[in-house]
Amino acid sequence: MPETDPRDSGSHERDESGHLPFTGVAPAAAAPGVAATGVPAAERAGTGASALGRAAQRRAESGKAKKEDRGPSQLLLWLKEVATVVAIAIVLSFLIKTFLFRAFYIPSESMVNTLDISDRIFVNLLVPEPFALQRGDVVVFRDTKGWLPQTPQEEDGPFTWFEDAVIFVGLLPDHTQQHLVKRVVGLPGDHVVCCDAGGRLTVNGVPLDESYVNKAEVPETKNFDVVVPAGKVWVMGDNRNHSADSRAHQETNGGFIDLPDIEGKAAVIAWPLNRIGVLDNYPDVFKDVPAPATK
């Protein structure tokens, strides 16, 4: 029988131990530096480093993009917050100015020493309504009776609109010449007379020791005898010799001020800093004055 090659027949003879003999070809040993995949280790290391570098670059670019995106958004957010704060401040100032307090500038010496020229004051707008006036209150009122001389109209400058707006919301005092400031001496129904034998003012028959009057000069005597009508008040300046008050304007409305013309009661001096303080209405001066017989 001719010999056959077991590899040709596909059959194998077992050896004496019963195991099939190894007839395959052993894989070639990997060359130094080459992995089982056949890719050199150095090349794989370079590829990994390159991948890590690209990942780091992508992260850096992503972070930069986020910063660039965050920059404008943060600026817009900051501007929005500032605009909100300014808007709230303006609204609050307007509400305060409209319903509570308003700032005014003192342009004359008629209230020295109580008020000096260039003082800034805050006026309580809740007086005379809903809170009633009292004798001795310092009030600011509109000049609807022509007490003040006419002043030429100033030409508007480039920023006049801004100044008017700031005055309107109450952030600057109103320094125009359309308001006056005086002290209330007579309320509706009061009988006010100047002067008794001692040169003192009397209200409803009671002489007053007016501690608020400027003591630097002896007040000149200007005789008058009036009864304050309903809805009006009689006002006088503390600097009696330099105040064109109710005494000087009796030919117009009897010298009286209409209650609706009163802006409010001067409450505090806000400027300058060395004069900051609360304005007094000297209740002790008027404590013995009885209520008027008629109002």
PDB file of C-alpha atoms in Angstrom:
ATOM      1  CA  MET A   1       0.000   0.000   0.000  1.00  0.00           C
ATOM      2  CA  PRO A   2       1.491   3.260  -0.930  1.00  0.00           C
ATOM      3  CA  GLU A   3       2.263   5.646   1.880  1.00  0.00           C
ATOM      4  CA  THR A   4       0.044   8.662   2.156  1.00  0.00           C
ATOM      5  CA  ASP A   5       0.855  11.962   3.683  1.00  0.00           C
ATOM      6  CA  PRO A   6      -1.510  12.520   6.598  1.00  0.00           C
ATOM      7  CA  ARG A   7      -1.643  16.213   5.711  1.00  0.00           C
ATOM      8  CA  ASP A   8      -2.964  15.273   2.249  1.00  0.00           C
ATOM      9  CA  SER A   9      -5.652  13.018   3.593  1.00  0.00           C
ATOM     10  CA  GLY A  10      -6.661  15.313   6.317  1.00  0.00           C
ATOM     11  CA  SER A  11      -6.170  12.576   8.890  1.00  0.00           C
ATOM     12  CA  HIS A  12      -3.603  12.331  11.614  1.00  0.00           C
ATOM     13  CA  GLU A  13      -2.011   9.406  13.321  1.00  0.00           C
ATOM     14  CA  ARG A  14      -1.872   9.615  17.037  1.00  0.00           C
ATOM     15  CA  ASP A  15       1.442   9.143  18.722  1.00  0.00           C
ATOM     16  CA  GLU A  16       1.975   6.549  21.316  1.00  0.00           C
ATOM     17  CA  SER A  17       0.509   8.774  24.006  1.00  0.00           C
ATOM     18  CA  GLY A  18      -2.656   9.180  22.008  1.00  0.00           C
ATOM     19  CA  HIS A  19      -2.144  12.882  21.243  1.00  0.00           C
ATOM     20  CA  LEU A  20      -2.121  14.339  17.856  1.00  0.00           C
ATOM     21  CA  PRO A  21       1.290  15.523  16.858  1.00  0.00           C
ATOM     22  CA  PHE A  22       1.758  19.297  16.366  1.00  0.00           C
ATOM     23  CA  THR A  23       1.906  19.965  12.674  1.00  0.00           C
ATOM     24  CA  GLY A  24       1.000  23.702  12.518  1.00  0.00           C
ATOM     25  CA  VAL A  25       3.411  26.463  11.870  1.00  0.00           C
ATOM     26  CA  ALA A  26       4.315  28.453  15.034  1.00  0.00           C
ATOM     27  CA  PRO A  27       3.796  32.182  14.780  1.00  0.00           C
ATOM     28  CA  ALA A  28       6.868  34.185  14.279  1.00  0.00           C
ATOM     29  CA  ALA A  29       8.206  35.857  17.380  1.00  0.00           C
ATOM     30  CA  ALA A  30       7.324  39.493  17.610  1.00  0.00           C
ATOM     31  CA  ALA A  31      10.129  41.750  16.764  1.00  0.00           C
ATOM     32  CA  PRO A  32      11.469  43.850  19.607  1.00  0.00           C
ATOM     33  CA  GLY A  33       9.377  46.978  20.098  1.00  0.00           C
ATOM     34  CA  VAL A  34       6.399  45.631  18.149  1.00  0.00           C
ATOM     35  CA  ALA A  35       3.134  44.789  19.885  1.00  0.00           C
ATOM     36  CA  ALA A  36       0.937  41.879  19.111  1.00  0.00           C
ATOM     37  CA  THR A  37      -1.137  44.070  16.888  1.00  0.00           C
ATOM     38  CA  GLY A  38       1.743  44.642  14.625  1.00  0.00           C
ATOM     39  CA  VAL A  39       1.968  48.402  15.465  1.00  0.00           C
ATOM     40  CA  PRO A  40       5.331  49.569  16.813  1.00  0.00           C
ATOM     41  CA  ALA A  41       5.094  50.607  20.491  1.00  0.00           C
ATOM     42  CA  ALA A  42       6.862  53.893  19.811  1.00  0.00           C
ATOM     43  CA  GLU A  43       4.310  54.736  17.133  1.00  0.00           C
ATOM     44  CA  ARG A  44       1.471  53.806  19.492  1.00  0.00           C
ATOM     45  CA  ALA A  45       2.965  56.000  22.228  1.00  0.00           C
ATOM     46  CA  GLY A  46       3.267  58.897  19.793  1.00  0.00           C
ATOM     47  CA  THR A  47      -0.310  58.414  18.683  1.00  0.00           C
ATOM     48  CA  GLY A  48      -1.520  58.426  22.306  1.00  0.00           C
ATOM     49  CA  ALA A  49       0.442  61.548  23.145  1.00  0.00           C
ATOM     50  CA  SER A  50      -0.925  63.230  20.051  1.00  0.00           C
ATOM     51  CA  ALA A  51      -4.479  62.294  21.061  1.00  0.00           C
ATOM     52  CA  LEU A  52      -3.939  63.656  24.555  1.00  0.00           C
ATOM     53  CA  GLY A  53      -2.530  66.862  23.118  1.00  0.00           C
ATOM     54  CA  ARG A  54      -5.530  67.276  20.833  1.00  0.00           C
ATOM     55  CA  ALA A  55      -7.895  66.653  23.751  1.00  0.00           C
ATOM     56  CA  ALA A  56      -6.088  69.263  25.884  1.00  0.00           C
ATOM     57  CA  GLN A  57      -6.208  71.722  22.995  1.00  0.00           C
ATOM     58  CA  ARG A  58      -9.936  71.115  22.553  1.00  0.00           C
ATOM     59  CA  ARG A  59     -10.499  71.692  26.278  1.00  0.00           C
ATOM     60  CA  ALA A  60      -8.465  74.887  26.161  1.00  0.00           C
ATOM     61  CA  GLU A  61     -10.340  76.135  23.120  1.00  0.00           C
ATOM     62  CA  SER A  62     -13.641  75.225  24.758  1.00  0.00           C
ATOM     63  CA  GLY A  63     -12.683  77.087  27.934  1.00  0.00           C
ATOM     64  CA  LYS A  64     -11.597  80.105  25.921  1.00  0.00           C
ATOM     65  CA  ALA A  65     -14.848  80.094  24.014  1.00  0.00           C
ATOM     66  CA  LYS A  66     -16.797  79.888  27.261  1.00  0.00           C
ATOM     67  CA  LYS A  67     -14.843  82.816  28.677  1.00  0.00           C
ATOM     68  CA  GLU A  68     -15.452  84.820  25.520  1.00  0.00           C
ATOM     69  CA  ASP A  69     -19.142  83.976  25.725  1.00  0.00           C
ATOM     70  CA  ARG A  70     -19.239  84.763  29.429  1.00  0.00           C
ATOM     71  CA  GLY A  71     -17.482  88.142  29.081  1.00  0.00           C
ATOM     72  CA  PRO A  72     -20.156  90.009  27.099  1.00  0.00           C
ATOM     73  CA  SER A  73     -22.965  88.313  29.023  1.00  0.00           C
ATOM     74  CA  GLN A  74     -21.469  89.343  32.362  1.00  0.00           C
ATOM     75  CA  LEU A  75     -21.054  92.922  31.124  1.00  0.00           C
ATOM     76  CA  LEU A  76     -24.659  93.007  29.940  1.00  0.00           C
ATOM     77  CA  LEU A  77     -25.798  91.552  33.258  1.00  0.00           C
ATOM     78  CA  TRP A  78     -23.826  94.197  35.165  1.00  0.00           C
ATOM     79  CA  LEU A  79     -25.229  96.999  32.997  1.00  0.00           C
ATOM     80  CA  LYS A  80     -28.720  95.621  33.522  1.00  0.00           C
ATOM     81  CA  GLU A  81     -28.239  95.603  37.296  1.00  0.00           C
ATOM     82  CA  VAL A  82     -26.912  99.171  37.261  1.00  0.00           C
ATOM     83  CA  ALA A  83     -29.822 100.327  35.106  1.00  0.00           C
ATOM     84  CA  THR A  84     -32.259  98.619  37.471  1.00  0.00           C
ATOM     85  CA  VAL A  85     -30.734 100.288  40.532  1.00  0.00           C
ATOM     86  CA  VAL A  86     -30.774 103.713  38.833  1.00  0.00           C
ATOM     87  CA  ALA A  87     -34.376 103.242  37.734  1.00  0.00           C
ATOM     88  CA  ILE A  88     -35.453 102.232  41.238  1.00  0.00           C
ATOM     89  CA  ALA A  89     -33.588 105.201  42.727  1.00  0.00           C
ATOM     90  CA  ILE A  90     -35.280 107.609  40.308  1.00  0.00           C
ATOM     91  CA  VAL A  91     -38.720 106.153  40.971  1.00  0.00           C
ATOM     92  CA  LEU A  92     -38.194 106.287  44.742  1.00  0.00           C
ATOM     93  CA  SER A  93     -36.854 109.837  44.517  1.00  0.00           C
ATOM     94  CA  PHE A  94     -39.849 110.854  42.434  1.00  0.00           C
ATOM     95  CA  LEU A  95     -42.285 109.235  44.878  1.00  0.00           C
ATOM     96  CA  ILE A  96     -40.549 110.807  47.868  1.00  0.00           C
ATOM     97  CA  LYS A  97     -40.469 114.184  46.145  1.00  0.00           C
ATOM     98  CA  THR A  98     -44.099 113.903  45.121  1.00  0.00           C
ATOM     99  CA  PHE A  99     -45.593 112.610  48.352  1.00  0.00           C
ATOM    100  CA  LEU A 100     -43.131 113.072  51.222  1.00  0.00           C
ATOM    101  CA  PHE A 101     -40.221 115.490  50.903  1.00  0.00           C
ATOM    102  CA  ARG A 102     -38.867 118.020  48.461  1.00  0.00           C
ATOM    103  CA  ALA A 103     -35.597 119.935  48.426  1.00  0.00           C
ATOM    104  CA  PHE A 104     -35.393 123.736  48.218  1.00  0.00           C
ATOM    105  CA  TYR A 105     -32.651 126.339  48.039  1.00  0.00           C
ATOM    106  CA  ILE A 106     -32.653 129.479  50.220  1.00  0.00           C
ATOM    107  CA  PRO A 107     -31.775 132.501  48.064  1.00  0.00           C
ATOM    108  CA  SER A 108     -32.290 135.394  50.512  1.00  0.00           C
ATOM    109  CA  GLU A 109     -31.581 136.581  54.064  1.00  0.00           C
ATOM    110  CA  SER A 110     -35.208 136.946  55.153  1.00  0.00           C
ATOM    111  CA  MET A 111     -34.988 133.967  57.554  1.00  0.00           C
ATOM    112  CA  VAL A 112     -31.549 134.639  59.115  1.00  0.00           C
ATOM    113  CA  ASN A 113     -30.492 133.257  61.597  1.00  0.00           C
ATOM    114  CA  THR A 114     -32.829 130.311  61.241  1.00  0.00           C
ATOM    115  CA  LEU A 115     -31.907 129.875  57.578  1.00  0.00           C
ATOM    116  CA  ASP A 116     -28.843 131.293  55.852  1.00  0.00           C
ATOM    117  CA  ILE A 117     -28.400 132.160  52.195  1.00  0.00           C
ATOM    118  CA  SER A 118     -27.572 129.018  50.145  1.00  0.00           C
ATOM    119  CA  ASP A 119     -28.951 126.616  52.741  1.00  0.00           C
ATOM    120  CA  ARG A 120     -30.627 123.533  51.291  1.00  0.00           C
ATOM    121  CA  ILE A 121     -33.729 122.389  53.104  1.00  0.00           C
ATOM    122  CA  PHE A 122     -36.104 119.446  52.920  1.00  0.00           C
ATOM    123  CA  VAL A 123     -39.791 120.285  53.038  1.00  0.00           C
ATOM    124  CA  ASN A 124     -42.388 117.917  54.477  1.00  0.00           C
ATOM    125  CA  LEU A 125     -45.128 117.745  51.835  1.00  0.00           C
ATOM    126  CA  LEU A 126     -47.621 116.162  54.250  1.00  0.00           C
ATOM    127  CA  VAL A 127     -48.233 119.617  55.759  1.00  0.00           C
ATOM    128  CA  PRO A 128     -50.729 121.360  55.593  1.00  0.00           C
ATOM    129  CA  GLU A 129     -52.532 118.219  54.420  1.00  0.00           C
ATOM    130  CA  PRO A 130     -53.118 115.659  55.777  1.00  0.00           C
ATOM    131  CA  PHE A 131     -51.311 117.135  58.809  1.00  0.00           C
ATOM    132  CA  ALA A 132     -52.394 120.592  59.883  1.00  0.00           C
ATOM    133  CA  LEU A 133     -50.171 123.628  60.144  1.00  0.00           C
ATOM    134  CA  GLN A 134     -49.189 124.969  63.534  1.00  0.00           C
ATOM    135  CA  ARG A 135     -48.164 128.426  64.596  1.00  0.00           C
ATOM    136  CA  GLY A 136     -44.406 128.736  64.322  1.00  0.00           C
ATOM    137  CA  ASP A 137     -44.027 126.339  61.371  1.00  0.00           C
ATOM    138  CA  VAL A 138     -41.575 127.433  58.686  1.00  0.00           C
ATOM    139  CA  VAL A 139     -43.301 126.986  55.341  1.00  0.00           C
ATOM    140  CA  VAL A 140     -42.373 127.144  51.675  1.00  0.00           C
ATOM    141  CA  PHE A 141     -45.072 128.534  49.386  1.00  0.00           C
ATOM    142  CA  ARG A 142     -45.526 129.380  45.737  1.00  0.00           C
ATOM    143  CA  ASP A 143     -45.432 133.052  44.810  1.00  0.00           C
ATOM    144  CA  THR A 144     -48.875 133.345  43.234  1.00  0.00           C
ATOM    145  CA  LYS A 145     -49.414 136.893  44.560  1.00  0.00           C
ATOM    146  CA  GLY A 146     -46.435 138.551  42.864  1.00  0.00           C
ATOM    147  CA  TRP A 147     -44.389 139.202  45.976  1.00  0.00           C
ATOM    148  CA  LEU A 148     -41.148 138.609  44.117  1.00  0.00           C
ATOM    149  CA  PRO A 149     -39.855 140.885  41.369  1.00  0.00           C
ATOM    150  CA  GLN A 150     -39.968 139.542  37.868  1.00  0.00           C
ATOM    151  CA  THR A 151     -36.659 138.038  36.803  1.00  0.00           C
ATOM    152  CA  PRO A 152     -35.555 137.734  33.186  1.00  0.00           C
ATOM    153  CA  GLN A 153     -35.911 134.297  31.687  1.00  0.00           C
ATOM    154  CA  GLU A 154     -32.524 132.619  31.435  1.00  0.00           C
ATOM    155  CA  GLU A 155     -31.614 131.018  28.149  1.00  0.00           C
ATOM    156  CA  ASP A 156     -31.558 127.259  28.197  1.00  0.00           C
ATOM    157  CA  GLY A 157     -28.122 125.713  28.082  1.00  0.00           C
ATOM    158  CA  PRO A 158     -27.192 122.346  26.581  1.00  0.00           C
ATOM    159  CA  PHE A 159     -27.809 120.577  29.895  1.00  0.00           C
ATOM    160  CA  THR A 160     -30.810 122.551  31.151  1.00  0.00           C
ATOM    161  CA  TRP A 161     -33.083 119.613  30.406  1.00  0.00           C
ATOM    162  CA  PHE A 162     -30.964 117.362  32.607  1.00  0.00           C
ATOM    163  CA  GLU A 163     -30.960 119.836  35.495  1.00  0.00           C
ATOM    164  CA  ASP A 164     -34.730 120.254  35.211  1.00  0.00           C
ATOM    165  CA  ALA A 165     -35.193 116.483  35.236  1.00  0.00           C
ATOM    166  CA  VAL A 166     -32.993 116.046  38.316  1.00  0.00           C
ATOM    167  CA  ILE A 167     -34.858 118.849  40.104  1.00  0.00           C
ATOM    168  CA  PHE A 168     -38.156 117.283  39.078  1.00  0.00           C
ATOM    169  CA  VAL A 169     -37.341 113.929  40.680  1.00  0.00           C
ATOM    170  CA  GLY A 170     -36.037 115.707  43.766  1.00  0.00           C
ATOM    171  CA  LEU A 171     -32.325 114.902  43.507  1.00  0.00           C
ATOM    172  CA  LEU A 172     -31.447 118.622  43.338  1.00  0.00           C
ATOM    173  CA  PRO A 173     -33.087 121.480  45.249  1.00  0.00           C
ATOM    174  CA  ASP A 174     -35.433 123.837  43.463  1.00  0.00           C
ATOM    175  CA  HIS A 175     -33.445 127.086  43.367  1.00  0.00           C
ATOM    176  CA  THR A 176     -35.823 129.036  41.160  1.00  0.00           C
ATOM    177  CA  GLN A 177     -37.360 132.295  42.348  1.00  0.00           C
ATOM    178  CA  GLN A 178     -40.935 131.019  42.294  1.00  0.00           C
ATOM    179  CA  HIS A 179     -41.030 130.024  45.979  1.00  0.00           C
ATOM    180  CA  LEU A 180     -40.682 131.854  49.283  1.00  0.00           C
ATOM    181  CA  VAL A 181     -40.014 130.680  52.827  1.00  0.00           C
ATOM    182  CA  LYS A 182     -41.469 132.331  55.952  1.00  0.00           C
ATOM    183  CA  ARG A 183     -42.721 131.465  59.441  1.00  0.00           C
ATOM    184  CA  VAL A 184     -46.425 131.058  60.156  1.00  0.00           C
ATOM    185  CA  VAL A 185     -47.497 133.505  62.859  1.00  0.00           C
ATOM    186  CA  GLY A 186     -51.261 133.556  62.379  1.00  0.00           C
ATOM    187  CA  LEU A 187     -53.596 130.657  61.513  1.00  0.00           C
ATOM    188  CA  PRO A 188     -57.139 131.035  60.126  1.00  0.00           C
ATOM    189  CA  GLY A 189     -59.223 133.052  62.577  1.00  0.00           C
ATOM    190  CA  ASP A 190     -56.246 134.429  64.547  1.00  0.00           C
ATOM    191  CA  HIS A 191     -56.155 138.102  65.502  1.00  0.00           C
ATOM    192  CA  VAL A 192     -52.568 139.287  64.929  1.00  0.00           C
ATOM    193  CA  VAL A 193     -51.504 142.754  66.089  1.00  0.00           C
ATOM    194  CA  CYS A 194     -48.272 144.713  66.117  1.00  0.00           C
ATOM    195  CA  CYS A 195     -47.404 145.862  68.555  1.00  0.00           C
ATOM    196  CA  ASP A 196     -48.138 146.116  72.289  1.00  0.00           C
ATOM    197  CA  ALA A 197     -46.569 148.673  74.635  1.00  0.00           C
ATOM    198  CA  GLY A 198     -43.471 146.547  74.888  1.00  0.00           C
ATOM    199  CA  GLY A 199     -43.090 146.334  71.098  1.00  0.00           C
ATOM    200  CA  ARG A 200     -44.175 142.694  71.045  1.00  0.00           C
ATOM    201  CA  LEU A 201     -46.395 140.937  68.545  1.00  0.00           C
ATOM    202  CA  THR A 202     -49.681 139.643  69.959  1.00  0.00           C
ATOM    203  CA  VAL A 203     -51.831 136.759  68.771  1.00  0.00           C
ATOM    204  CA  ASN A 204     -55.393 136.544  70.118  1.00  0.00           C
ATOM    205  CA  GLY A 205     -54.398 139.073  72.762  1.00  0.00           C
ATOM    206  CA  VAL A 206     -51.335 137.159  74.034  1.00  0.00           C
ATOM    207  CA  PRO A 207     -47.912 138.835  73.581  1.00  0.00           C
ATOM    208  CA  LEU A 208     -45.199 136.657  72.087  1.00  0.00           C
ATOM    209  CA  ASP A 209     -41.567 136.400  73.144  1.00  0.00           C
ATOM    210  CA  GLU A 210     -40.273 135.453  69.690  1.00  0.00           C
ATOM    211  CA  SER A 211     -36.978 133.716  70.438  1.00  0.00           C
ATOM    212  CA  TYR A 212     -36.532 132.835  66.752  1.00  0.00           C
ATOM    213  CA  VAL A 213     -36.271 136.475  65.609  1.00  0.00           C
ATOM    214  CA  ASN A 214     -32.785 137.608  64.536  1.00  0.00           C
ATOM    215  CA  LYS A 215     -31.302 139.311  67.569  1.00  0.00           C
ATOM    216  CA  ALA A 216     -28.520 140.994  65.640  1.00  0.00           C
ATOM    217  CA  GLU A 217     -30.873 143.929  64.982  1.00  0.00           C
ATOM    218  CA  VAL A 218     -33.769 145.486  66.856  1.00  0.00           C
ATOM    219  CA  PRO A 219     -36.888 144.833  64.737  1.00  0.00           C
ATOM    220  CA  GLU A 220     -38.462 147.919  63.267  1.00  0.00           C
ATOM    221  CA  THR A 221     -42.033 148.512  64.321  1.00  0.00           C
ATOM    222  CA  LYS A 222     -44.539 148.218  61.472  1.00  0.00           C
ATOM    223  CA  ASN A 223     -48.012 148.527  62.890  1.00  0.00           C
ATOM    224  CA  PHE A 224     -50.814 146.278  61.646  1.00  0.00           C
ATOM    225  CA  ASP A 225     -53.988 144.754  63.004  1.00  0.00           C
ATOM    226  CA  VAL A 226     -55.435 141.823  61.055  1.00  0.00           C
ATOM    227  CA  VAL A 227     -57.752 138.865  61.451  1.00  0.00           C
ATOM    228  CA  VAL A 228     -56.661 135.928  59.322  1.00  0.00           C
ATOM    229  CA  PRO A 229     -59.482 134.777  56.986  1.00  0.00           C
ATOM    230  CA  ALA A 230     -60.452 131.146  56.587  1.00  0.00           C
ATOM    231  CA  GLY A 231     -58.153 129.180  54.284  1.00  0.00           C
ATOM    232  CA  LYS A 232     -55.269 131.633  54.724  1.00  0.00           C
ATOM    233  CA  VAL A 233     -52.268 132.275  57.009  1.00  0.00           C
ATOM    234  CA  TRP A 234     -50.189 135.258  58.087  1.00  0.00           C
ATOM    235  CA  VAL A 235     -46.440 134.797  57.611  1.00  0.00           C
ATOM    236  CA  MET A 236     -43.371 136.740  58.688  1.00  0.00           C
ATOM    237  CA  GLY A 237     -39.614 136.366  58.252  1.00  0.00           C
ATOM    238  CA  ASP A 238     -37.319 135.790  61.234  1.00  0.00           C
ATOM    239  CA  ASN A 239     -35.002 138.523  59.985  1.00  0.00           C
ATOM    240  CA  ARG A 240     -37.692 141.137  60.480  1.00  0.00           C
ATOM    241  CA  ASN A 241     -35.814 144.155  59.134  1.00  0.00           C
ATOM    242  CA  HIS A 242     -34.922 142.315  55.906  1.00  0.00           C
ATOM    243  CA  SER A 243     -38.086 140.399  55.118  1.00  0.00           C
ATOM    244  CA  ALA A 244     -40.774 141.507  52.672  1.00  0.00           C
ATOM    245  CA  ASP A 245     -43.464 139.336  54.232  1.00  0.00           C
ATOM    246  CA  SER A 246     -47.199 139.658  54.928  1.00  0.00           C
ATOM    247  CA  ARG A 247     -46.649 143.118  56.443  1.00  0.00           C
ATOM    248  CA  ALA A 248     -45.254 144.475  53.185  1.00  0.00           C
ATOM    249  CA  HIS A 249     -47.965 143.064  50.878  1.00  0.00           C
ATOM    250  CA  GLN A 250     -51.237 143.980  52.552  1.00  0.00           C
ATOM    251  CA  GLU A 251     -52.417 145.622  49.356  1.00  0.00           C
ATOM    252  CA  THR A 252     -52.477 142.187  47.694  1.00  0.00           C
ATOM    253  CA  ASN A 253     -54.819 139.621  49.219  1.00  0.00           C
ATOM    254  CA  GLY A 254     -54.458 141.455  52.544  1.00  0.00           C
ATOM    255  CA  GLY A 255     -50.923 140.094  52.832  1.00  0.00           C
ATOM    256  CA  PHE A 256     -52.249 136.600  53.499  1.00  0.00           C
ATOM    257  CA  ILE A 257     -51.054 133.350  51.929  1.00  0.00           C
ATOM    258  CA  ASP A 258     -53.607 130.871  50.611  1.00  0.00           C
ATOM    259  CA  LEU A 259     -53.276 127.415  52.131  1.00  0.00           C
ATOM    260  CA  PRO A 260     -53.289 125.703  48.678  1.00  0.00           C
ATOM    261  CA  ASP A 261     -50.159 127.707  47.758  1.00  0.00           C
ATOM    262  CA  ILE A 262     -48.163 126.157  50.598  1.00  0.00           C
ATOM    263  CA  GLU A 263     -45.821 123.414  49.363  1.00  0.00           C
ATOM    264  CA  GLY A 264     -45.096 122.128  52.832  1.00  0.00           C
ATOM    265  CA  LYS A 265     -43.351 122.575  56.134  1.00  0.00           C
ATOM    266  CA  ALA A 266     -39.573 123.051  56.160  1.00  0.00           C
ATOM    267  CA  ALA A 267     -38.359 120.116  58.244  1.00  0.00           C
ATOM    268  CA  VAL A 268     -34.550 119.976  58.149  1.00  0.00           C
ATOM    269  CA  ILE A 269     -31.487 121.781  56.871  1.00  0.00           C
ATOM    270  CA  ALA A 270     -29.687 119.258  54.671  1.00  0.00           C
ATOM    271  CA  TRP A 271     -26.744 121.377  53.470  1.00  0.00           C
ATOM    272  CA  PRO A 272     -24.110 122.603  54.228  1.00  0.00           C
ATOM    273  CA  LEU A 273     -22.881 119.845  56.525  1.00  0.00           C
ATOM    274  CA  ASN A 274     -22.019 122.206  59.389  1.00  0.00           C
ATOM    275  CA  ARG A 275     -25.644 123.388  59.497  1.00  0.00           C
ATOM    276  CA  ILE A 276     -27.483 120.071  59.283  1.00  0.00           C
ATOM    277  CA  GLY A 277     -30.327 120.049  61.767  1.00  0.00           C
ATOM    278  CA  VAL A 278     -34.055 119.894  62.424  1.00  0.00           C
ATOM    279  CA  LEU A 279     -36.041 123.126  62.150  1.00  0.00           C
ATOM    280  CA  ASP A 280     -37.997 124.067  65.268  1.00  0.00           C
ATOM    281  CA  ASN A 281     -41.493 125.580  65.327  1.00  0.00           C
ATOM    282  CA  TYR A 282     -40.978 126.890  68.894  1.00  0.00           C
ATOM    283  CA  PRO A 283     -44.158 125.576  70.516  1.00  0.00           C
ATOM    284  CA  ASP A 284     -43.269 127.330  73.791  1.00  0.00           C
ATOM    285  CA  VAL A 285     -43.623 130.702  72.081  1.00  0.00           C
ATOM    286  CA  PHE A 286     -47.263 129.986  71.212  1.00  0.00           C
ATOM    287  CA  LYS A 287     -48.274 127.686  74.100  1.00  0.00           C
ATOM    288  CA  ASP A 288     -50.383 130.358  75.828  1.00  0.00           C
ATOM    289  CA  VAL A 289     -52.166 131.521  72.692  1.00  0.00           C
ATOM    290  CA  PRO A 290     -55.864 130.592  72.905  1.00  0.00           C
ATOM    291  CA  ALA A 291     -57.882 129.285  69.999  1.00  0.00           C
ATOM    292  CA  PRO A 292     -59.358 132.049  67.878  1.00  0.00           C
ATOM    293  CA  ALA A 293     -62.872 133.189  68.641  1.00  0.00           C
ATOM    294  CA  THR A 294     -63.929 132.561  65.049  1.00  0.00           C
ATOM    295  CA  LYS A 295     -62.337 130.841  62.082  1.00  0.00           C
TER     296      LYS A 295
END
